[in-house]
CSV table of C-alpha atoms in Angstrom, one decimal:
chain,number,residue,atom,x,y,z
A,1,UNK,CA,-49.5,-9.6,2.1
A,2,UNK,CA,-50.4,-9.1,-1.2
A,3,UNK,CA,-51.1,-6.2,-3.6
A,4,UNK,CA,-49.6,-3.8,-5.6
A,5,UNK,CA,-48.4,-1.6,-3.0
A,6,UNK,CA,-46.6,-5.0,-1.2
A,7,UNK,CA,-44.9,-6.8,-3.8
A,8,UNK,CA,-43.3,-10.1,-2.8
A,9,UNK,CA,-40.2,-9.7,-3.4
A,10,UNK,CA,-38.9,-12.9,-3.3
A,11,UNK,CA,-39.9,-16.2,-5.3
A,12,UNK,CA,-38.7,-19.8,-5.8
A,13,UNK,CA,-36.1,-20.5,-8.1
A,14,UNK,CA,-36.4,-23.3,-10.3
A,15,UNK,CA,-33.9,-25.3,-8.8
A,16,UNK,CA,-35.7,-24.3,-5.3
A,17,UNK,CA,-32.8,-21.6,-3.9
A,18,UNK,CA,-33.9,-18.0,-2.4
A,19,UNK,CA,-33.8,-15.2,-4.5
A,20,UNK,CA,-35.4,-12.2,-5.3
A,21,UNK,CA,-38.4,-10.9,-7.6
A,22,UNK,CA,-37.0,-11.2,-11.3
A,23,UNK,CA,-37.5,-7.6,-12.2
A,24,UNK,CA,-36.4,-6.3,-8.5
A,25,UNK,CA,-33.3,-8.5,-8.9
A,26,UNK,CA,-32.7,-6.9,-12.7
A,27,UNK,CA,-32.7,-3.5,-11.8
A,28,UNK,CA,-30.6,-4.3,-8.6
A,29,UNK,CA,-28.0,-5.7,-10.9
A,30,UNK,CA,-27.9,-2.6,-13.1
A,31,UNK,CA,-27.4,0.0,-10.3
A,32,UNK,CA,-24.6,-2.3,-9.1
A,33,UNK,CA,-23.0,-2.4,-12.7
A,34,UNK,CA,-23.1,1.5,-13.2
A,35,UNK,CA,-21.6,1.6,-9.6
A,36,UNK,CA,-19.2,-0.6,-10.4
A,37,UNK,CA,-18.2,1.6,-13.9
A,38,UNK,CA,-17.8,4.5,-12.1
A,39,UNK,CA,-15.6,3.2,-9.5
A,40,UNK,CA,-13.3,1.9,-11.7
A,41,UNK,CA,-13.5,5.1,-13.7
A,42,UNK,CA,-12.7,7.0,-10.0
A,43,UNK,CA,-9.4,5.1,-9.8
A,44,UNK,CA,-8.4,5.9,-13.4
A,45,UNK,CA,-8.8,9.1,-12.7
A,46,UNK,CA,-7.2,8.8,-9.3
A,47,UNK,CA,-3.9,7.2,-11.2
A,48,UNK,CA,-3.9,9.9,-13.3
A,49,UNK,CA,-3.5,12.6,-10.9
A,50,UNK,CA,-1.4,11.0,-9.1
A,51,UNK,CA,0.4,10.4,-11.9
A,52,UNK,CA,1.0,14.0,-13.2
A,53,UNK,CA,1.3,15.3,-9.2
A,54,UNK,CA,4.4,12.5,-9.0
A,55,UNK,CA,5.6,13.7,-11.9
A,56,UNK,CA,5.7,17.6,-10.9
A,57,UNK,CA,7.2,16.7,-7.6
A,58,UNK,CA,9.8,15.0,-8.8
A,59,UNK,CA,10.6,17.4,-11.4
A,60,UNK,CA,10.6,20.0,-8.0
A,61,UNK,CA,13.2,17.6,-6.1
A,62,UNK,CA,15.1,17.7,-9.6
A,63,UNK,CA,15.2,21.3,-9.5
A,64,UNK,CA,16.1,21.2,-5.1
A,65,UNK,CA,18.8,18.8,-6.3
A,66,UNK,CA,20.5,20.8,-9.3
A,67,UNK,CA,20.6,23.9,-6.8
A,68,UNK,CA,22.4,21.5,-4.5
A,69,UNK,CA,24.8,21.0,-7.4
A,70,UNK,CA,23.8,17.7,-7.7
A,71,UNK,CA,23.0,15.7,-11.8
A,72,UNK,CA,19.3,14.9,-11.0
A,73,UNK,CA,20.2,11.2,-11.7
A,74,UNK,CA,21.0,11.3,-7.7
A,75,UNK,CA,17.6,11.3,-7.0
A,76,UNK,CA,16.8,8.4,-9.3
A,77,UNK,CA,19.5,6.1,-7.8
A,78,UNK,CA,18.1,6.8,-4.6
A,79,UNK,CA,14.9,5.5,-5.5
A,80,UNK,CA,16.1,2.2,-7.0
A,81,UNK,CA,18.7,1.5,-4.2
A,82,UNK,CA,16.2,2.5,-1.3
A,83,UNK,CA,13.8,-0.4,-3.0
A,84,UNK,CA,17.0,-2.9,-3.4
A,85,UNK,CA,17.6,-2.2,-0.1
A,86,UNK,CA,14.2,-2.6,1.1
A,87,UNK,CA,14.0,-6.1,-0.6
A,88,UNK,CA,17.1,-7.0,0.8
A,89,UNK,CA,15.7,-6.5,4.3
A,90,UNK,CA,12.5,-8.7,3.7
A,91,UNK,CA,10.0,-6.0,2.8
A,92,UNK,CA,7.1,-6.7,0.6
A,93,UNK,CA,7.7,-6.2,-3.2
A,94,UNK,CA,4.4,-3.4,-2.6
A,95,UNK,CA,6.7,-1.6,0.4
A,96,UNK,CA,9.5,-1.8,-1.8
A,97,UNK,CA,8.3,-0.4,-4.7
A,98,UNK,CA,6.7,2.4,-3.5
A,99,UNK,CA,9.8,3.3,-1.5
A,100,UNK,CA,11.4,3.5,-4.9
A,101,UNK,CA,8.8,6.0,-5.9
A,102,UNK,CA,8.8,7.9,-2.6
A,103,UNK,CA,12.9,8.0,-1.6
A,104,UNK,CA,13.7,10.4,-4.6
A,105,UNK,CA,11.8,13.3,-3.0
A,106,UNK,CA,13.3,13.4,0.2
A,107,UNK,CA,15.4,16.8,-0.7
A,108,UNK,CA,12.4,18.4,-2.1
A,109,UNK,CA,12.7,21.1,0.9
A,110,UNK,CA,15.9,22.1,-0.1
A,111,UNK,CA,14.2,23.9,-3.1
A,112,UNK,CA,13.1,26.4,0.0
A,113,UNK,CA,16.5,26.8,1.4
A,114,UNK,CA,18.0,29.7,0.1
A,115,UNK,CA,21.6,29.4,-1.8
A,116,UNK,CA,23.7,31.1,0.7
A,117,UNK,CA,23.5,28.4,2.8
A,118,UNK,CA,22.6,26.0,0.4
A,119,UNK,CA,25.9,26.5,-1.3
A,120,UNK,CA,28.2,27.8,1.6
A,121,UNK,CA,31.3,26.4,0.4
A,122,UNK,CA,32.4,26.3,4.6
A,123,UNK,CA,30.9,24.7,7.0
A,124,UNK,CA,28.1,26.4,8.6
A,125,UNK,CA,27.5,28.7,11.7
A,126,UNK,CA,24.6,27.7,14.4
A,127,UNK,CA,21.9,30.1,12.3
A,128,UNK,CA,23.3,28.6,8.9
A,129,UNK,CA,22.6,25.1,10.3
A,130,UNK,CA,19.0,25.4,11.4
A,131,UNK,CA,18.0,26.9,8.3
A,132,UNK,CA,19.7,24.0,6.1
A,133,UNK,CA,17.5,21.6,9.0
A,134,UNK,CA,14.3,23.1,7.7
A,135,UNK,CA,14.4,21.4,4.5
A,136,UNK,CA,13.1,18.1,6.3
A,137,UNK,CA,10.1,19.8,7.5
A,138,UNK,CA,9.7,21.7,4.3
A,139,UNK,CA,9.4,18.8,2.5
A,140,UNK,CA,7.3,16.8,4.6
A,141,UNK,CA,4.9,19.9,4.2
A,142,UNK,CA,5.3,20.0,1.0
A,143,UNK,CA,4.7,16.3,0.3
A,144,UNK,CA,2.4,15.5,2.7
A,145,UNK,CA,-1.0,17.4,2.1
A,146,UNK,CA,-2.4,14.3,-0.5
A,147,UNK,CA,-4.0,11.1,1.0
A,148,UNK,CA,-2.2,9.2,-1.4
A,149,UNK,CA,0.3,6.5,0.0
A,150,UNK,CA,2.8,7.2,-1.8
A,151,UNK,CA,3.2,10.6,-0.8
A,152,UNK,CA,2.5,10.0,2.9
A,153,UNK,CA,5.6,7.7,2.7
A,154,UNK,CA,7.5,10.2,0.7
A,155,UNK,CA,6.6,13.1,3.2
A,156,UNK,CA,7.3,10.6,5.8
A,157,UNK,CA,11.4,10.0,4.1
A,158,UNK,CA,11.5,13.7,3.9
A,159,UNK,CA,10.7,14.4,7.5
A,160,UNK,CA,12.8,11.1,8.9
A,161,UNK,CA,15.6,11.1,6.7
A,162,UNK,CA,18.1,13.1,9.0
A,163,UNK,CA,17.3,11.3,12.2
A,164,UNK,CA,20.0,9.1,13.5
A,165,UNK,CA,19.8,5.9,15.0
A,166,UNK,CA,21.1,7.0,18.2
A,167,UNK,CA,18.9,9.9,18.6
A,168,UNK,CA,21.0,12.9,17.7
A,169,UNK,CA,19.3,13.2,14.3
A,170,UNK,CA,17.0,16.6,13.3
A,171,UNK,CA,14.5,17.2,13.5
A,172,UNK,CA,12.9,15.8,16.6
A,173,UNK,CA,15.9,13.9,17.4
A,174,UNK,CA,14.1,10.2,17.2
A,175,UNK,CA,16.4,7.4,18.6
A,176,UNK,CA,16.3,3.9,17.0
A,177,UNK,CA,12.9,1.9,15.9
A,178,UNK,CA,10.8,5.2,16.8
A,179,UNK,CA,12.5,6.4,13.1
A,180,UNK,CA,10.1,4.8,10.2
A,181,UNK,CA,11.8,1.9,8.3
A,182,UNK,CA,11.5,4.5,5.3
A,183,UNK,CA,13.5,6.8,7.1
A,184,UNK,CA,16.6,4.3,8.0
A,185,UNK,CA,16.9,3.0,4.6
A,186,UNK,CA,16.6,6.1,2.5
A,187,UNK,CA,19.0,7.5,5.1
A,188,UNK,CA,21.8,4.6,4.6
A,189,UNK,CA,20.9,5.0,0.8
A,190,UNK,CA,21.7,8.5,0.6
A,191,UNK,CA,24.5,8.8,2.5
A,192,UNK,CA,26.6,5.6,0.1
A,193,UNK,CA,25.3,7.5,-2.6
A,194,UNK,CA,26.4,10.8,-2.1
A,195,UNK,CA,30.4,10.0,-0.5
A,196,UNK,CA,30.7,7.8,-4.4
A,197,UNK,CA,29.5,11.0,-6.3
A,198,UNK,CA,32.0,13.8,-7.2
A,199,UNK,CA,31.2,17.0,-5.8
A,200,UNK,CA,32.6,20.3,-6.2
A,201,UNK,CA,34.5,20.7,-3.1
A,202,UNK,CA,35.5,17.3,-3.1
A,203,UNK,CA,36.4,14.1,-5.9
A,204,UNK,CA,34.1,11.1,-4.7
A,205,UNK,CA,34.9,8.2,-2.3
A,206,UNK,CA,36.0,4.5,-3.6
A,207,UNK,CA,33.5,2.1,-2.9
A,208,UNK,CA,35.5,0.4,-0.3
A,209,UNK,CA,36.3,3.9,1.4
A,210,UNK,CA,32.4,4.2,1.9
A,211,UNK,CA,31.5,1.2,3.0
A,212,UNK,CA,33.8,1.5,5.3
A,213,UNK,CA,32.2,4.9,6.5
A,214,UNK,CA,29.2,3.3,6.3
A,215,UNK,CA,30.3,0.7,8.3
A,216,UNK,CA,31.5,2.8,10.9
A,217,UNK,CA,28.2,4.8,11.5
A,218,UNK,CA,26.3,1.3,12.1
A,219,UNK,CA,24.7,1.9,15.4
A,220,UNK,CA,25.4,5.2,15.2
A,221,UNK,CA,24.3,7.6,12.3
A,222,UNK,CA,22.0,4.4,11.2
A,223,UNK,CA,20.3,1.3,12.2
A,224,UNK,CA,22.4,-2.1,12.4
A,225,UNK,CA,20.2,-4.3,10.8
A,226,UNK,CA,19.6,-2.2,7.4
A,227,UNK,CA,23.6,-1.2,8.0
A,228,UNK,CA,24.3,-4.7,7.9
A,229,UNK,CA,21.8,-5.5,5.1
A,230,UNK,CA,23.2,-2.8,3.0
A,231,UNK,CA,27.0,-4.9,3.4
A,232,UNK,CA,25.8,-8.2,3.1
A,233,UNK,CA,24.7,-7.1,-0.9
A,234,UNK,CA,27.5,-4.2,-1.4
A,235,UNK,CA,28.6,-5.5,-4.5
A,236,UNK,CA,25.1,-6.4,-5.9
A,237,UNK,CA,24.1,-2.5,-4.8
A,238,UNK,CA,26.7,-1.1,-5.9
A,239,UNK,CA,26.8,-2.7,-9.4
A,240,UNK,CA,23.2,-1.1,-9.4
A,241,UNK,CA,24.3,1.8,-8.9
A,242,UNK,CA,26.7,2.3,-11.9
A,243,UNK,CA,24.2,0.5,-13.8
A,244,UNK,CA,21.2,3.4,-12.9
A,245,UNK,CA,24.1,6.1,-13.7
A,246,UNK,CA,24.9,4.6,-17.1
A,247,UNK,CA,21.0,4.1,-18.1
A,248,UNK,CA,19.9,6.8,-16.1
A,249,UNK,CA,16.2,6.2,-16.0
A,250,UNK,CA,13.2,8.7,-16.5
A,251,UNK,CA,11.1,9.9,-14.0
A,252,UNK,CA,8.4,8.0,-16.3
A,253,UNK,CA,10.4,4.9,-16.0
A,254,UNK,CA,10.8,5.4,-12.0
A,255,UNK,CA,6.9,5.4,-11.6
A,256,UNK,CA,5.7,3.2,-14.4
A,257,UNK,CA,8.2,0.6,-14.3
A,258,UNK,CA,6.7,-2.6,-11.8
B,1,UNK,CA,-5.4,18.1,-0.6
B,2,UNK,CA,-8.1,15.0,-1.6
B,3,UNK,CA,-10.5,13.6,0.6
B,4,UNK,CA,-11.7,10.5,-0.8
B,5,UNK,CA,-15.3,8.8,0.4
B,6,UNK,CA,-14.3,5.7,-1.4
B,7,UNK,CA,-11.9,3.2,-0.5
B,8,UNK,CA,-8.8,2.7,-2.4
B,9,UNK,CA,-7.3,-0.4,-2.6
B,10,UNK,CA,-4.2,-1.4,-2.1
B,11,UNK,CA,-3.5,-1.8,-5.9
B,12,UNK,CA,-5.5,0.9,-7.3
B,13,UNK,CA,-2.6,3.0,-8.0
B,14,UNK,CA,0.0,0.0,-8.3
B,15,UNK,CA,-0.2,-3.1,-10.6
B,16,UNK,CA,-1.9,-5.9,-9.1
B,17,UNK,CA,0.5,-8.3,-7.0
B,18,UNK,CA,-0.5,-12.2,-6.9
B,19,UNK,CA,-4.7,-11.9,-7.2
B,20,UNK,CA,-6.3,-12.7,-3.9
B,21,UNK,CA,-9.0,-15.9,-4.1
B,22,UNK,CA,-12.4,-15.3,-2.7
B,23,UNK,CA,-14.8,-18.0,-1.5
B,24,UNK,CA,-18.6,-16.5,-0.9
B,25,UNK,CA,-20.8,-19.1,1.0
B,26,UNK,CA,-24.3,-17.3,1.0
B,27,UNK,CA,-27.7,-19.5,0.3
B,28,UNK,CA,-29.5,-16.5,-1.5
B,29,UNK,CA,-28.6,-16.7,-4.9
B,30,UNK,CA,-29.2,-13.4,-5.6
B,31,UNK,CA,-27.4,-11.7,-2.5
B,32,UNK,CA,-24.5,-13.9,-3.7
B,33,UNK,CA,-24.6,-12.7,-7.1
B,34,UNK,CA,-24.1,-9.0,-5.9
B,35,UNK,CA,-21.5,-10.0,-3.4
B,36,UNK,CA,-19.8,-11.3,-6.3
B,37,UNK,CA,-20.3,-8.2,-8.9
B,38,UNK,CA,-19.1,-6.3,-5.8
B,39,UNK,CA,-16.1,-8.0,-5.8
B,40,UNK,CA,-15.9,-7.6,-9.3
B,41,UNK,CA,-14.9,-3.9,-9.1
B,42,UNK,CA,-11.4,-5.6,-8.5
B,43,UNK,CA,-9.2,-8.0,-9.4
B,44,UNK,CA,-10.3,-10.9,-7.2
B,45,UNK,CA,-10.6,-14.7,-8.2
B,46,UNK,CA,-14.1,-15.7,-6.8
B,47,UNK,CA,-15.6,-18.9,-5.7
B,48,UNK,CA,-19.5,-19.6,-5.1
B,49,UNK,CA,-20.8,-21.8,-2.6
B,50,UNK,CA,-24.8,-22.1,-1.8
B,51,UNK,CA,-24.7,-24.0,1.5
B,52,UNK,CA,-22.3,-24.3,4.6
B,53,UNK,CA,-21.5,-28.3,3.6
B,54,UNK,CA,-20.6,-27.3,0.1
B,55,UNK,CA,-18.8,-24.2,1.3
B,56,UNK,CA,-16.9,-26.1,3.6
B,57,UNK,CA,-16.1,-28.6,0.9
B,58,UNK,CA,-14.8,-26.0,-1.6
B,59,UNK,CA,-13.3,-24.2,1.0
B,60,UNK,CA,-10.8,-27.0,1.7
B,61,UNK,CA,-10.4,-27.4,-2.1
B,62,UNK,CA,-9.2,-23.7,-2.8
B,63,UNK,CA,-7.9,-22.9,0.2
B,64,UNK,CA,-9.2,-19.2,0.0
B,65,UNK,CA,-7.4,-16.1,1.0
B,66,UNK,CA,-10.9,-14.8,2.0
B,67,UNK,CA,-14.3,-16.5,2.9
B,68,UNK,CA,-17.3,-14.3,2.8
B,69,UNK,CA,-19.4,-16.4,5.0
B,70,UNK,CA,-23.3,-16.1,6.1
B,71,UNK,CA,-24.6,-16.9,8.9
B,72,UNK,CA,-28.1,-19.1,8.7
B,73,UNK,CA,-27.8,-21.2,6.1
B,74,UNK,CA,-29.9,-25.0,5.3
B,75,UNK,CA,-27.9,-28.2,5.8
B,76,UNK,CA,-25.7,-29.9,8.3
B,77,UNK,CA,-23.5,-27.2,9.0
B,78,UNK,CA,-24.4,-22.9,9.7
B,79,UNK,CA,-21.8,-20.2,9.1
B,80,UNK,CA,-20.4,-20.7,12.4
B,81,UNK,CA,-19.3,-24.0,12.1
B,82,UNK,CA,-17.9,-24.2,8.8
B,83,UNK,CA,-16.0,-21.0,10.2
B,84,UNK,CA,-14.8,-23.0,13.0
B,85,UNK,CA,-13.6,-25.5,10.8
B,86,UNK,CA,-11.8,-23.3,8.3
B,87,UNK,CA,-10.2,-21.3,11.4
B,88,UNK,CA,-9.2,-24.9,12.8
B,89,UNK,CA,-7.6,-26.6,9.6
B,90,UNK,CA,-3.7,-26.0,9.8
B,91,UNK,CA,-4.0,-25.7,6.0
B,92,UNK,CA,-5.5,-22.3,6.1
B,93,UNK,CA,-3.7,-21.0,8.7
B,94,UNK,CA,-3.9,-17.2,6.5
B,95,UNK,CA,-7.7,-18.0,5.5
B,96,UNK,CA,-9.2,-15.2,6.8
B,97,UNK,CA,-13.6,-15.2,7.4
B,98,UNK,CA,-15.5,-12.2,7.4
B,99,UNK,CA,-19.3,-13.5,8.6
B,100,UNK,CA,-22.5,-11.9,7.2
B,101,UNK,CA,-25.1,-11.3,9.3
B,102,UNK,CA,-28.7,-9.9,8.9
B,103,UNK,CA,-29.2,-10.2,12.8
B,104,UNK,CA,-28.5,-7.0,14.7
B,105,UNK,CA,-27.7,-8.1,17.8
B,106,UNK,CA,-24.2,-8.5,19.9
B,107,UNK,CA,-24.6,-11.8,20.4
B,108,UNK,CA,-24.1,-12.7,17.4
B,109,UNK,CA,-21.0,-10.9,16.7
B,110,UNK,CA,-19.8,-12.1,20.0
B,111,UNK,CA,-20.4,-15.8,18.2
B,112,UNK,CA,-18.6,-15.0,15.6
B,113,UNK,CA,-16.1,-13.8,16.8
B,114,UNK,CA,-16.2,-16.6,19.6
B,115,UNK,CA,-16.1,-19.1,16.3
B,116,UNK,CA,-12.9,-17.4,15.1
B,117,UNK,CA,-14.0,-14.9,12.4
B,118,UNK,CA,-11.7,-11.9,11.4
B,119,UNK,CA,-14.6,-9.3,10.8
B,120,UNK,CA,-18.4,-9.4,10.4
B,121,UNK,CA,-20.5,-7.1,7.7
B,122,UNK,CA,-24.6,-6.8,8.6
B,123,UNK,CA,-27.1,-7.2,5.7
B,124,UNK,CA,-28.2,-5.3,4.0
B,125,UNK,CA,-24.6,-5.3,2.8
B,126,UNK,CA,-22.7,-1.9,2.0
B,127,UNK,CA,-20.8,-2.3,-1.5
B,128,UNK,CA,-18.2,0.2,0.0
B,129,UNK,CA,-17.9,-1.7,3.6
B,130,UNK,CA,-17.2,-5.1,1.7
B,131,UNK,CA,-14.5,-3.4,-0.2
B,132,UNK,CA,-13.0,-1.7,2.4
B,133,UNK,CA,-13.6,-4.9,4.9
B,134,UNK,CA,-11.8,-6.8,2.1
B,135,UNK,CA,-8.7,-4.3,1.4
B,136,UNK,CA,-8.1,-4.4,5.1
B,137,UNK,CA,-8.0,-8.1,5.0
B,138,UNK,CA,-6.0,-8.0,2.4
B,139,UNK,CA,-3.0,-5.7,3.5
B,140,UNK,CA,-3.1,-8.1,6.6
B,141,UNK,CA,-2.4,-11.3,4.9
């Protein structure tokens, strides 16, 4: 074939390989470069809205938590215990990390549960309860409309976070393994963290009063393994724990820092 | 809330772990040079190799996370068997071989498979499809 309509596009390189017509293979070359530039500009833009949407719903859980009459650096030491916990268990440093960055929302529904019951200073009646159960849902909603990781984990921990290891958990009453990993740590995480925090009807727990509670829901409230994981580094949690209260990280810190 | 058409990779929104090493075995030199500006959009060490032998020879050298591997290639050994090889040396055990193809039909996705590859991509190549082929790989190894 030949012409200008059929152009050859390949010829002989010196050194006898295939490749393409000289000018063809240019201009190839530049629509793969400007390709190239803006998919890399995509995913800067991409990191920065998903930066400032991290940002305002973490500021949201900070708001659900002060309502709960909670400090705000409750949510933070969640985050950083649910990753130490996650490493302790064998999880990838990726897995752990954004656990860190997910964990901290799991209240966010609570910023849809009105203060009555919120801040019933009794227990609460049948109605009470399943109102105060919403807030799982609520924050998987919430969370879970971007198709960000991050936030499917997080919406995932909000949802999961009140299932029980032996299947009498809300909201759909999961039993065991059929609970996401995120879930049973952030679960175990939570519950340490809130029995060693003062709160108003009640000073906190020692440490060794709740690991011993902790201990005693294993197989119960939560899964053995990340029960047993969680014991087996106590002290090395627990040390980060008064060390996240004392430095009390930013939100900034909790989603820049590696 | 956002639909994206392109794939993200696993460390778009993260900082990159430990970078992944890729080994393209492709006797076009031009195809290989937009495999590798392709990979390019990432982080990714990359490797060149213009025939099976001296694929095979560099793939024992590196051993790569990923080979991008073609098919037909001049000298002693094709696509197939230096992807048997690499699929049979207990030193690259996670190696994992994604075959490129120009030919269409079954068959010779069934030989690829049949030789051990991990996933196949048809020429022309899609810049998206190598990425996403790639990613995929990647949050299996």
């Amino acid at each position: 074939m030949s012409g200008a309509f059929a152009p050859n596009l390949e010829r002989p390189a010196d050194d006898g390989e295939r490749c393409f017509d000289e000018a063809a293979s240019a201009q190839m070359e530049r629509f793969v470069r400007d390709f190239g530039r803006m998919y890399r500009e995509r995913n800067e833009a991409l990191r920065e809205v998903t930066r400032a949407h991290h940002a305002a719903l973490l500021q949201l859980s900070a708001a659900a938590d002060l309502k709960d009459d909670d400090t705000g650096v409750h949510i933070v030491r969640i985050g950083y215990l649910a990753e130490a916990l996650a490493m302790a268990l064998g999880q990838t440093t990726g897995y752990a990390r954004m656990l860190r960055k997910a964990a901290p929302m799991h209240d966010i529904g609570k910023i849809g549960t009105p203060d009555n019951v919120l801040k019933k200073p009794g227990p609460l009646n049948p109605e009470e309860r399943q109102i105060m159960n919403c807030h799982a849902a609520m924050g998987a909603e919430i969370l879970g409309r971007a198709q960000i990781p991050v936030f499917r984990m997080a919406a995932e921990v909000a949802l999961t976070h009140h299932e029980r290891y032996d299947g009498k958990g809300y909201p759909h009453g999961l039993v065991g393994d059929a609970i996401p990993l995120a879930g049973r740590i952030t679960a175990v995480v939570d519950f340490f963290d809130a029995l060693t925090m003062d709160r108003v009807y009640r000073p906190a727990f020692s440490v060794e009063v709740a690991l011993e509670m902790l201990a005693a829901e294993r197989g119960r409230a939560f899964d053995p393994v990340v029960v047993d994981a969680f014991l087996a580094r106590a002290e090395e949690i627990n040390a980060l724990r008064c060390k996240i209260t004392q430095e009390c990280p930013s939100f900034d810190a909790l989603i820049d820092s590696p | 809330m956002w639909c994206l058409a392109l794939p993200i990779a696993p460390n778009a929104l993260e900082r990159p772990l430990a970078m992944k090493k890729i080994l393209i075995v492709e006797d076009h030199m031009d195809i290989r040079k937009l495999l590798r500006m392709t990979l390019e959009f990432d982080d990714f060490e990359i490797h060149e190799a213009a025939t099976g032998d001296a694929g095979w020879a560099l793939a024992r050298e590196l051993c790569p996370d990923i080979v991008l591997l073609d098919v037909m290639m001049p000298g002693t050994l094709n696509g197939l068997d230096v992807c048997r090889r690499i699929k049979s040396d207990p030193g690259m055990l996670h190696t994992k071989v994604i075959m490129l193809t120009a030919r269409v039909q079954a068959v010779d996705k069934e030989a690829g498979m049949a030789a051990g590859a991990d996933d196949y991509l048809m020429k022309p190549f899609s810049t998206l499809q190598v990425l996403e082929t790639i990613y995929r790989m990647e949050s299996a190894l």
